[in-house]
Short mmCIF file of C-alpha atoms and ligand atoms in Angstrom, two decimals:
data_model
loop_
_atom_site.label_atom_id
_atom_site.label_comp_id
_atom_site.label_asym_id
_atom_site.label_seq_id
_atom_site.Cartn_x
_atom_site.Cartn_y
_atom_site.Cartn_z
CA MET N 1 4.15 -0.19 -7.75
CA PRO N 2 6.23 3.00 -8.02
CA ASP N 3 9.99 2.81 -7.79
CA PRO N 4 11.06 3.01 -4.18
CA LEU N 5 11.85 6.61 -3.32
CA THR N 6 15.28 7.38 -2.07
CA VAL N 7 16.04 10.32 0.15
CA HIS N 8 17.58 12.04 -2.82
CA ALA N 9 14.41 11.78 -4.84
CA VAL N 10 12.39 13.14 -1.94
CA LEU N 11 14.72 16.06 -1.31
CA ALA N 12 14.82 16.83 -5.01
CA ARG N 13 11.04 16.89 -4.98
CA PHE N 14 11.08 19.33 -2.07
CA ASP N 15 13.60 21.46 -3.88
CA ARG N 16 11.58 21.52 -7.08
CA ALA N 17 8.48 22.50 -5.13
CA LEU N 18 10.46 25.40 -3.69
CA GLY N 19 12.13 26.36 -6.92
CA LEU N 20 15.44 26.09 -5.04
CA ASP N 21 18.71 24.83 -6.38
CA VAL N 22 19.52 22.78 -3.33
CA SER N 23 19.38 19.36 -4.90
CA PRO N 24 21.56 16.80 -3.19
CA ARG N 25 24.95 16.04 -4.60
CA PRO N 26 25.30 12.62 -6.23
CA LEU N 27 25.99 9.89 -3.74
CA HIS N 28 27.94 7.49 -5.74
CA GLY N 29 31.66 7.49 -5.97
CA SER N 30 31.64 7.73 -2.18
CA ARG N 31 34.41 10.16 -1.41
CA ASP N 32 35.29 10.37 2.24
CA VAL N 33 35.46 13.87 3.57
CA SER N 34 37.54 14.39 6.66
CA ARG N 35 35.44 15.76 9.48
CA GLU N 36 38.30 17.95 10.59
CA THR N 37 38.40 19.76 7.28
CA GLN N 38 34.68 20.28 7.10
CA GLN N 39 32.83 23.18 8.59
CA ARG N 40 30.55 21.56 11.12
CA ALA N 41 27.06 22.81 10.70
CA VAL N 42 23.53 21.54 10.52
CA VAL N 43 20.57 22.30 8.40
CA GLN N 44 17.55 23.64 10.13
CA VAL N 45 14.36 22.80 8.39
CA LYS N 46 11.74 25.42 9.02
CA ASP N 47 8.09 25.62 8.28
CA VAL N 48 7.87 22.14 6.94
CA VAL N 49 4.58 21.49 5.23
CA HIS N 50 4.48 18.23 3.38
CA ALA N 51 3.92 17.63 -0.28
CA PRO N 52 2.24 18.87 -2.32
CA ALA N 53 2.67 22.20 -0.52
CA VAL N 54 6.24 21.74 0.62
CA VAL N 55 7.97 24.73 2.11
CA ARG N 56 11.52 24.24 3.23
CA ALA N 57 14.07 26.80 4.26
CA VAL N 58 17.62 25.56 4.64
CA VAL N 59 19.84 27.50 6.97
CA ALA N 60 23.39 26.42 7.77
CA VAL N 61 24.21 26.88 11.42
CA PRO N 62 27.10 25.63 13.58
CA ALA N 63 26.65 22.10 14.92
CA GLY N 64 26.42 23.46 18.44
CA SER N 65 26.82 22.20 21.95
CA ARG N 66 25.27 19.09 23.42
CA GLU N 67 22.49 21.25 24.87
CA GLU N 68 21.79 22.82 21.49
CA ARG N 69 21.58 19.38 19.92
CA VAL N 70 19.18 18.26 22.65
CA ALA N 71 17.01 21.28 21.91
CA ARG N 72 17.17 20.66 18.17
CA LEU N 73 16.18 17.02 18.60
CA ALA N 74 13.31 18.00 20.87
CA GLU N 75 12.09 20.47 18.27
CA ILE N 76 12.26 17.85 15.51
CA GLU N 77 10.43 15.36 17.73
CA SER N 78 7.55 17.68 18.48
CA ARG N 79 7.28 18.89 14.88
CA HIS N 80 7.36 15.29 13.66
CA ALA N 81 4.56 14.35 16.05
CA THR N 82 2.31 17.03 14.64
CA THR N 83 3.26 17.20 10.98
CA CYS N 84 4.46 13.76 9.80
CA GLN N 85 2.03 12.64 7.14
CA LEU N 86 2.52 9.03 8.23
CA CYS N 87 2.65 9.25 12.02
CA ALA N 88 0.57 12.33 12.79
CA VAL N 89 -2.07 11.96 10.14
CA SER N 90 -2.67 8.25 9.71
CA ASN N 91 -4.67 6.48 12.38
CA VAL N 92 -1.63 5.21 14.22
CA LYS N 93 -2.79 4.51 17.75
CA GLY N 94 0.33 3.61 19.73
CA LYS N 95 3.27 5.63 20.95
CA LEU N 96 5.61 7.18 18.44
CA VAL N 97 9.18 5.96 18.51
CA PHE N 98 11.33 8.98 17.78
CA GLY N 99 14.74 7.65 18.79
CA GLU N 100 17.06 8.02 21.73
CA GLY N 101 20.62 8.20 22.89
CA ALA N 102 23.50 10.61 23.17
CA PRO N 103 22.75 13.80 21.22
CA ASP N 104 26.44 14.02 20.32
CA ALA N 105 27.00 10.30 19.75
CA GLU N 106 29.90 9.21 17.58
CA ILE N 107 27.88 6.26 16.31
CA MET N 108 24.24 6.35 15.18
CA PHE N 109 22.35 3.13 14.47
CA VAL N 110 19.48 3.31 12.00
CA GLY N 111 16.74 0.69 11.96
CA GLU N 112 13.67 0.31 9.79
CA VAL N 113 10.32 0.43 11.56
CA PRO N 114 9.14 -0.07 15.15
CA GLY N 115 7.16 -3.15 16.10
CA GLU N 116 4.84 -3.91 18.99
CA PRO N 117 7.42 -3.80 21.84
CA GLU N 118 8.76 -0.46 20.62
CA GLU N 119 5.26 0.97 20.14
CA ARG N 120 4.40 0.00 23.71
CA ALA N 121 7.56 1.52 25.18
CA GLY N 122 7.86 4.48 22.81
CA ARG N 123 11.54 3.53 22.50
CA PRO N 124 13.49 1.99 19.61
CA PHE N 125 14.63 -1.63 19.64
CA MET N 126 12.88 -2.96 22.73
CA GLY N 127 11.96 -6.58 21.87
CA PRO N 128 14.21 -9.49 20.93
CA ALA N 129 15.77 -7.40 18.15
CA GLY N 130 16.53 -4.78 20.79
CA GLU N 131 18.23 -7.34 23.00
CA LYS N 132 20.34 -8.38 20.05
CA LEU N 133 21.21 -4.75 19.27
CA ASP N 134 22.12 -4.19 22.93
CA GLU N 135 24.38 -7.22 22.71
CA MET N 136 26.03 -5.81 19.59
CA ILE N 137 26.57 -2.45 21.29
CA ARG N 138 27.97 -4.12 24.40
CA ALA N 139 30.30 -6.17 22.27
CA MET N 140 31.69 -2.87 21.01
CA GLY N 141 32.49 -1.88 24.59
CA LEU N 142 29.66 0.68 24.59
CA THR N 143 26.20 1.12 26.07
CA ARG N 144 22.98 2.50 24.63
CA ALA N 145 23.74 5.78 26.37
CA ASP N 146 26.91 6.15 24.26
CA VAL N 147 25.18 5.85 20.88
CA TYR N 148 22.09 7.25 19.17
CA ILE N 149 19.40 4.88 17.86
CA ALA N 150 16.56 5.76 15.49
CA SER N 151 14.63 4.16 12.67
CA VAL N 152 13.50 5.30 9.24
CA LEU N 153 9.85 5.17 10.34
CA LYS N 154 8.71 6.36 13.74
CA SER N 155 5.46 4.48 14.16
CA ARG N 156 4.37 0.88 13.91
CA LEU N 157 2.53 0.09 10.72
CA PRO N 158 -0.93 -1.54 10.78
CA GLY N 159 -0.55 -5.30 10.98
CA ASP N 160 3.22 -4.79 10.88
CA ARG N 161 2.98 -4.55 7.12
CA ALA N 162 6.10 -3.71 5.16
CA PRO N 163 6.79 0.02 4.70
CA THR N 164 5.83 1.43 1.32
CA PRO N 165 7.84 4.05 -0.55
CA GLU N 166 5.10 6.53 0.40
CA ASP N 167 5.53 5.75 4.12
CA ILE N 168 9.26 6.32 3.79
CA ALA N 169 8.83 9.50 1.77
CA ALA N 170 6.56 10.91 4.48
CA CYS N 171 8.47 9.95 7.62
CA GLY N 172 12.04 9.32 6.43
CA PRO N 173 13.06 12.99 6.12
CA TYR N 174 12.72 13.44 9.90
CA LEU N 175 15.41 10.79 10.36
CA LEU N 176 17.69 12.88 8.17
CA GLU N 177 17.05 15.87 10.38
CA GLN N 178 18.06 13.71 13.35
CA VAL N 179 21.27 12.77 11.56
CA LEU N 180 21.97 16.44 10.91
CA ALA N 181 21.29 17.30 14.54
CA VAL N 182 23.48 14.54 15.98
CA GLN N 183 26.15 14.55 13.26
CA PRO N 184 27.62 11.20 14.26
CA ARG N 185 31.04 10.23 12.99
CA VAL N 186 29.61 6.98 11.63
CA LEU N 187 26.14 5.77 10.70
CA VAL N 188 25.42 2.06 11.02
CA THR N 189 22.42 1.09 8.90
CA LEU N 190 20.64 -2.05 10.05
CA GLY N 191 19.25 -3.99 7.12
CA GLY N 192 18.42 -3.25 3.50
CA PRO N 193 15.64 -0.63 3.79
CA ALA N 194 17.62 1.63 6.16
CA THR N 195 20.69 1.27 3.97
CA LYS N 196 18.71 2.14 0.90
CA TRP N 197 17.13 5.20 2.47
CA ILE N 198 20.39 6.56 3.84
CA CYS N 199 22.74 5.62 1.02
CA GLY N 200 20.48 5.57 -2.02
CA VAL N 201 22.04 2.22 -2.90
CA ASP N 202 19.70 -0.52 -3.95
CA ALA N 203 21.95 -3.53 -3.38
CA GLY N 204 20.98 -6.56 -1.32
CA ILE N 205 22.18 -6.21 2.26
CA SER N 206 24.23 -9.39 2.06
CA ARG N 207 26.16 -7.85 -0.84
CA ILE N 208 26.57 -4.34 0.52
CA ARG N 209 27.18 -5.07 4.20
CA GLY N 210 30.70 -4.57 5.39
CA THR N 211 31.48 -2.08 2.62
CA TRP N 212 31.83 1.60 3.52
CA GLN N 213 29.23 3.87 1.97
CA THR N 214 28.71 7.59 2.39
CA TRP N 215 25.77 9.70 3.43
CA THR N 216 26.02 13.00 1.64
CA PRO N 217 23.94 15.75 3.21
CA PRO N 218 21.76 17.88 0.97
CA ALA N 219 23.62 20.71 -0.70
CA GLY N 220 23.22 23.83 1.39
CA ALA N 221 23.88 21.93 4.58
CA SER N 222 27.49 22.66 5.47
CA CYS N 223 27.65 19.39 7.32
CA PRO N 224 30.30 16.81 6.53
CA SER N 225 29.53 13.67 4.61
CA ILE N 226 29.19 10.80 7.03
CA PRO N 227 30.64 7.31 6.50
CA VAL N 228 28.00 4.59 6.62
CA MET N 229 28.55 0.96 7.56
CA PRO N 230 25.64 -1.22 6.44
CA THR N 231 25.14 -4.40 8.41
CA TYR N 232 22.41 -6.94 9.00
CA HIS N 233 19.30 -5.99 10.95
CA PRO N 234 19.31 -7.63 14.41
CA SER N 235 16.01 -9.37 13.52
CA TYR N 236 17.74 -10.99 10.57
CA VAL N 237 20.59 -12.08 12.82
CA LEU N 238 18.05 -13.72 15.13
CA ARG N 239 16.27 -15.40 12.23
CA THR N 240 19.48 -16.54 10.59
CA TYR N 241 21.47 -17.44 13.64
CA THR N 242 24.49 -18.85 11.91
CA ARG N 243 28.08 -18.52 12.88
CA GLN N 244 28.77 -16.80 9.56
CA VAL N 245 26.13 -14.09 9.96
CA ARG N 246 27.26 -13.33 13.50
CA ALA N 247 30.89 -13.21 12.42
CA GLU N 248 29.99 -10.82 9.59
CA VAL N 249 28.12 -8.49 11.93
CA TRP N 250 31.01 -8.48 14.35
CA SER N 251 33.42 -7.75 11.52
CA ASP N 252 31.24 -4.77 10.48
CA LEU N 253 31.13 -3.44 14.05
CA ARG N 254 34.89 -3.83 14.43
CA ALA N 255 35.34 -1.80 11.25
CA VAL N 256 33.18 0.95 12.79
CA LEU N 257 35.30 1.04 15.93
CA ALA N 258 38.51 1.13 13.91
CA ARG N 259 37.11 3.95 11.79
CA ILE N 260 36.58 6.19 14.80
CA GLY N 261 39.86 5.19 16.42
CA ARG N 262 38.37 3.21 19.29
CA ALA N 263 39.96 0.12 20.70
CA VAL N 264 38.48 -3.00 19.19
CA PRO N 265 37.54 -5.51 21.90
CA THR N 266 38.80 -8.99 21.29
CA ARG N 267 36.46 -11.79 20.30
CA VAL N 268 33.10 -11.58 22.06
CA ALA N 269 31.50 -14.97 22.18
CA ALA N 270 27.86 -13.87 22.09
CA THR N 271 28.26 -11.94 18.86
CA ASP N 272 31.20 -13.57 17.22
CA ALA N 273 30.94 -17.24 17.91
N1 URA M 301 13.24 -2.72 14.31
C1 URA M 301 13.59 -1.52 13.84
O1 URA M 301 14.09 -1.44 12.72
N2 URA M 301 13.38 -0.43 14.59
C2 URA M 301 12.88 -0.49 15.82
O2 URA M 301 12.75 0.54 16.49
C3 URA M 301 12.56 -1.77 16.30
C4 URA M 301 12.73 -2.88 15.55
#
């Protein structure tokens, strides 16, 4: 079994294929970069052809208006649907689950892989895990329309098998394009695999949750680093429905609200108790 690929390894592979010196900066040592002092821009990925013939052109452009972000997300969605070597090429039969929410959301939630309810609806987090995520978002005083939700993989896997590093290497980069298009102030990774893909940190979720990490965009993208709060996946919360797990999730979500200067609602029984 090959070592799980992180986003950094994948981007480095792209860069090597291109002969470009646009390798990502090291992630560790998580320095926070103030958004205000960063030039807000996104990377546009053009002419993406997947490995082995990877062609990537990185162009820094201003982050843009809400409408521009909508257009960028629509472009990524249609390109993903036709070029993703997992979703477009494998014999995935159901609907793709690209992601949804406010194109200029302050908070972006990142899950792992859609299941049957999501595949049927073509929307992320639709089943019991979705109800739990909705509850978490409501506890924050927000609605789905206020945030952006996507997952590392955008199609259900046969037999709901666990994602392989190859699946993630194929589909995961489109999530990064979504992050660059939305440029949230905070990413909330749900569970270990999403945390690993976004942060490049291979620590168990119960160890890393609640500790601020950083997503560093690839060099060449003049987009700020984004703080990441790893927390438990809603499915885990449902499976391990203990007072402690729920209190930990609520503590993580409160930290997110505090980080972006939003009022922190007082104790919410459904999530906290
Ligand atoms: N779990 C995820 O991680 N993503 C979804 O979209 C649904 C369930």
